[in-house]
Coordinates of C-alpha atoms in Angstrom, one line a residue:
X14 CA 5.6 -12.9 -4.6
X15 CA 4.5 -12.6 -1.1
X16 CA 6.2 -8.9 -0.7
X17 CA 4.1 -8.1 -4.1
X18 CA 0.8 -9.9 -2.7
X19 CA 1.1 -8.0 0.7
X20 CA 1.4 -4.5 -1.3
X21 CA -1.4 -5.2 -3.7
X22 CA -3.5 -6.5 -0.5
X23 CA -2.9 -3.3 1.4
X24 CA -3.1 -1.0 -1.4
X25 CA -5.4 -2.5 -3.1
X26 CA -8.0 -2.4 0.0
X27 CA -7.3 1.1 0.4
X28 CA -8.3 1.7 -3.2
X29 CA -11.4 -0.6 -2.9
X30 CA -12.8 0.8 0.0
X31 CA -12.3 4.6 -1.2
X32 CA -14.5 3.5 -4.3
X33 CA -17.1 1.8 -2.1
X34 CA -17.6 4.5 0.5
X35 CA -17.9 7.0 -2.6
X36 CA -20.6 4.7 -4.6
X37 CA -22.5 4.1 -1.2
X38 CA -22.5 7.8 -0.2
X39 CA -23.5 9.1 -3.4
X40 CA -26.6 6.6 -3.8
X41 CA -27.7 7.4 -0.2
X42 CA -27.9 10.9 -1.2
X43 CA -29.2 10.7 -4.1
X44 CA -26.5 12.5 -6.1
X45 CA -26.3 9.2 -8.6
X46 CA -25.4 11.6 -11.5
X47 CA -21.8 12.0 -10.2
X48 CA -21.2 7.9 -10.5
X49 CA -20.2 7.7 -13.9
X50 CA -17.4 10.2 -13.0
X51 CA -16.2 8.0 -10.0
X52 CA -16.1 5.1 -12.1
X53 CA -14.1 7.3 -15.1
X54 CA -11.9 8.9 -12.6
X55 CA -11.1 5.3 -11.2
X56 CA -10.2 4.2 -14.9
X57 CA -8.0 6.9 -15.6
X58 CA -6.2 6.6 -12.2
X59 CA -5.4 3.0 -12.9
X60 CA -4.4 3.5 -16.3
X61 CA -1.9 6.5 -15.2
X62 CA -0.4 4.2 -12.4
X63 CA 0.1 1.2 -14.8
X64 CA 2.0 3.7 -17.0
X65 CA 4.0 4.9 -13.9
X66 CA 4.8 1.3 -12.8
X67 CA 6.1 0.2 -16.3
X68 CA 8.2 3.6 -16.6
X69 CA 9.8 3.4 -13.3
X70 CA 10.6 -0.4 -13.7
X71 CA 12.2 0.5 -17.1
X72 CA 14.2 3.3 -15.5
X73 CA 15.2 1.2 -12.3
X74 CA 16.7 -1.4 -14.6
X75 CA 18.9 0.8 -16.3
X76 CA 22.0 0.9 -13.9
X77 CA 22.7 -0.2 -10.1
X78 CA 22.8 3.6 -9.3
X79 CA 18.9 4.0 -10.5
X80 CA 18.2 0.9 -9.1
X81 CA 19.1 2.2 -6.0
X82 CA 17.1 5.6 -6.3
X83 CA 14.3 3.3 -7.3
X84 CA 14.8 1.4 -4.1
X85 CA 15.4 4.6 -1.7
X86 CA 11.7 6.1 -3.6
X87 CA 9.6 3.2 -2.8
X88 CA 11.0 3.0 1.0
X89 CA 9.7 6.7 1.4
X90 CA 6.6 5.5 -0.3
X91 CA 6.2 2.4 2.0
X92 CA 6.7 4.5 4.8
X93 CA 4.7 7.2 3.8
X94 CA 1.8 5.3 3.4
X95 CA 2.0 3.2 6.5
X96 CA 2.2 6.7 8.6
X97 CA -0.8 8.4 6.6
X98 CA -2.9 5.3 6.9
X99 CA -2.0 5.2 10.8
X100 CA -3.2 8.8 11.4
X101 CA -5.8 9.2 8.8
X102 CA -7.5 6.0 8.2
X103 CA -10.1 6.7 10.4
X104 CA -11.1 10.1 8.5
X105 CA -11.2 8.4 5.2
X106 CA -15.0 8.4 5.2
X107 CA -15.2 12.3 5.9
X108 CA -12.5 13.3 3.5
X109 CA -14.6 11.6 0.6
X110 CA -18.0 12.7 2.0
X111 CA -16.5 16.1 2.4
X112 CA -15.1 15.9 -1.2
X113 CA -18.3 15.1 -3.0
X114 CA -20.3 17.6 -1.1
X115 CA -18.1 20.3 -2.5
X116 CA -18.4 19.1 -5.8
X117 CA -22.4 18.9 -5.5
X118 CA -22.5 22.6 -4.8
X119 CA -21.1 23.5 -8.6
X120 CA -23.2 23.2 -11.5
X121 CA -23.9 19.8 -13.3
X122 CA -20.8 20.1 -15.5
X123 CA -18.4 21.6 -13.2
X124 CA -19.4 19.0 -10.3
X125 CA -18.7 15.9 -12.6
X126 CA -15.3 17.1 -13.3
X127 CA -14.6 17.9 -9.7
X128 CA -16.0 14.2 -8.6
X129 CA -13.8 13.0 -11.8
X130 CA -10.5 14.5 -10.6
X131 CA -11.3 13.9 -6.9
X132 CA -12.0 10.2 -7.7
X133 CA -9.1 10.1 -9.6
X134 CA -6.6 11.8 -7.2
X135 CA -8.0 9.4 -4.2
X136 CA -7.1 6.1 -5.9
X137 CA -4.3 7.5 -7.8
X138 CA -2.5 8.3 -4.5
X139 CA -3.0 4.7 -3.9
X140 CA -1.6 3.6 -7.5
X141 CA 1.3 5.9 -7.0
X142 CA 2.4 4.4 -3.9
X143 CA 1.7 0.7 -5.6
X144 CA 3.7 1.3 -8.7
X145 CA 6.7 2.4 -6.9
X146 CA 6.8 -0.4 -4.8
X147 CA 6.2 -2.7 -7.4
X148 CA 8.3 -1.5 -9.9
X149 CA 11.5 -1.5 -7.2
X150 CA 10.6 -5.3 -6.6
X151 CA 10.8 -5.8 -10.5
X152 CA 14.5 -5.7 -10.3
X153 CA 14.9 -8.3 -7.8
X154 CA 12.0 -11.0 -8.5
X155 CA 10.8 -13.3 -11.6
X156 CA 8.0 -11.0 -13.2
X157 CA 5.7 -14.3 -13.6
X158 CA 5.9 -14.9 -9.6
X159 CA 4.9 -11.2 -9.2
X160 CA 1.7 -11.2 -11.3
X161 CA 0.6 -14.2 -9.6
X162 CA 1.3 -12.4 -6.3
X163 CA -0.4 -9.3 -7.5
X164 CA -3.7 -10.8 -8.4
X165 CA -4.0 -12.7 -5.4
X166 CA -3.7 -9.6 -3.4
X167 CA -6.1 -7.6 -5.6
X168 CA -8.7 -10.4 -5.1
X169 CA -8.2 -11.0 -1.6
X170 CA -8.4 -7.2 -1.1
X171 CA -11.5 -7.0 -3.1
X172 CA -13.1 -9.8 -1.0
X173 CA -12.1 -7.9 2.3
X174 CA -13.7 -4.9 0.8
X175 CA -17.0 -6.5 -0.1
X176 CA -17.1 -8.5 3.3
X177 CA -16.5 -4.8 4.9
X178 CA -19.7 -3.5 2.7
X179 CA -21.6 -6.6 3.6
X180 CA -21.1 -6.6 7.2
X181 CA -19.8 -3.5 8.0
X182 CA -18.6 -3.2 11.6
X183 CA -18.0 -7.1 11.9
X184 CA -14.6 -6.6 9.7
X185 CA -12.3 -4.9 12.0
X186 CA -10.5 -2.7 9.7
X187 CA -7.9 -0.8 12.0
X188 CA -6.5 -4.3 13.0
X189 CA -6.0 -5.3 9.5
X190 CA -3.9 -1.7 8.7
X191 CA -1.9 -2.6 12.2
X192 CA -1.5 -6.0 11.0
X193 CA -0.2 -5.0 7.5
X194 CA 2.1 -2.0 8.7
X195 CA 4.4 -4.4 10.4
X196 CA 5.0 -6.1 7.4
X197 CA 5.3 -2.3 5.4
X198 CA 8.2 -1.4 8.1
X199 CA 10.1 -4.6 7.5
X200 CA 9.8 -4.3 3.7
X201 CA 10.9 -0.4 3.7
X202 CA 14.1 -1.8 5.6
X203 CA 14.7 -4.3 3.4
X204 CA 14.6 -1.7 0.4
X205 CA 16.8 0.9 2.5
X206 CA 19.7 -2.0 2.6
X207 CA 18.9 -2.7 -0.9
X208 CA 19.4 0.7 -2.2
X209 CA 22.8 1.0 -0.4
X210 CA 23.9 -2.2 -1.6
X211 CA 23.2 -0.9 -5.2
X212 CA 24.7 2.3 -4.7
X213 CA 27.8 0.8 -3.4
X214 CA 28.1 -1.1 -6.6
X215 CA 27.5 2.2 -8.6
X216 CA 30.4 3.7 -6.4
X217 CA 28.1 6.6 -5.7
X218 CA 28.7 6.6 -2.1
X219 CA 31.3 9.5 -0.9
X220 CA 33.3 9.0 2.2
X221 CA 33.2 5.6 2.2
X222 CA 35.1 2.3 0.3
X223 CA 32.4 1.4 -2.3
X224 CA 34.1 -1.7 -3.0
X225 CA 34.5 -3.1 0.5
X226 CA 30.8 -2.4 1.4
X227 CA 29.4 -3.8 -1.6
X228 CA 30.9 -7.1 -0.7
X229 CA 29.9 -6.6 2.9
X230 CA 26.7 -6.0 2.0
X231 CA 26.5 -8.9 -0.3
X232 CA 24.0 -11.2 1.8
X233 CA 21.5 -8.2 1.8
X234 CA 21.1 -8.2 -1.9
X235 CA 18.1 -9.6 -3.1
X236 CA 19.7 -13.0 -3.5
X237 CA 21.8 -13.0 -0.4
X238 CA 21.1 -14.9 2.7
X239 CA 20.2 -12.2 5.3
X240 CA 17.8 -10.9 2.8
X241 CA 16.1 -14.5 2.4
X242 CA 15.6 -14.6 6.0
X243 CA 14.2 -11.1 6.0
X244 CA 11.9 -12.1 3.3
X245 CA 10.9 -15.1 5.6
X246 CA 10.2 -12.6 8.6
X247 CA 7.4 -10.7 6.4
X248 CA 5.1 -13.8 6.9
X249 CA 6.4 -14.8 10.4
X250 CA 6.6 -11.2 12.3
X251 CA 2.9 -10.2 11.4
X252 CA 1.5 -13.5 11.9
X253 CA 2.9 -13.4 15.4
X254 CA 2.0 -9.7 15.9
X255 CA -1.9 -11.1 14.8
X256 CA -1.7 -14.1 17.4
X257 CA -1.1 -11.8 20.3
X258 CA -3.2 -9.1 19.3
X259 CA -5.9 -11.9 19.2
X260 CA -5.6 -13.1 22.4
X261 CA -4.8 -9.5 24.3
X262 CA -8.4 -8.7 22.7
X263 CA -9.7 -12.0 24.2
X264 CA -8.2 -11.1 27.4
X265 CA -9.1 -7.5 27.7
X266 CA -13.2 -8.3 26.4
X267 CA -13.1 -11.3 29.5
X268 CA -11.6 -8.8 31.8
X269 CA -14.7 -6.5 31.2
X270 CA -17.7 -6.6 33.3
X271 CA -20.9 -8.1 32.0
X272 CA -23.5 -5.4 31.4

């Protein structure tokens, strides 16, 4: 449940921020005619992401080999979205405003279509990552607990996005993405361990004794002892980093000369 909560929290916040920045920008620049295109594009992206999640979850449940493939794909998605946000997060607003500026230069019907596909792409990018990660977890956990975690994560993301819109610079989004990057890195490692375990069960790894390594990696399986401790670290390590960052910032601010 906690893994699903953190995934939907992080990815949901990115999606909510994209929507918020888009709507605020179109309102401020008197391009309200493109707002329905944003709404339609977001709805389209969410629908396709949900369908993709269902398809991937069913594919992953076919055999240990496909479970391993899904876990590897999810691990790559985790690493990609973590690196992407660390490099491009600060340019998110510029990417969005440039996209709508290009759309508004076209005729009204063409502008609507460009705004629609641009919004669908921006939100769909987060949706595909989320669907892939959650589909991989679906083979390892109860769907009821995952659903609860997903709902809590989405609600928290919506609340933080609303607070960012309402209070602006008082919400330090950079700290949030740094905080969740710790979780995402640990999660990617768990997925890689899980993929290796499933591949050995399927006997799919060449040049190694699959039967031996399947038994040896059993503690790293979803129900294994090491995997349980790794799950605990999802909360402990990011929280520890957040506490360290808080006191580090206080020390830095205290050392600054008063203006």
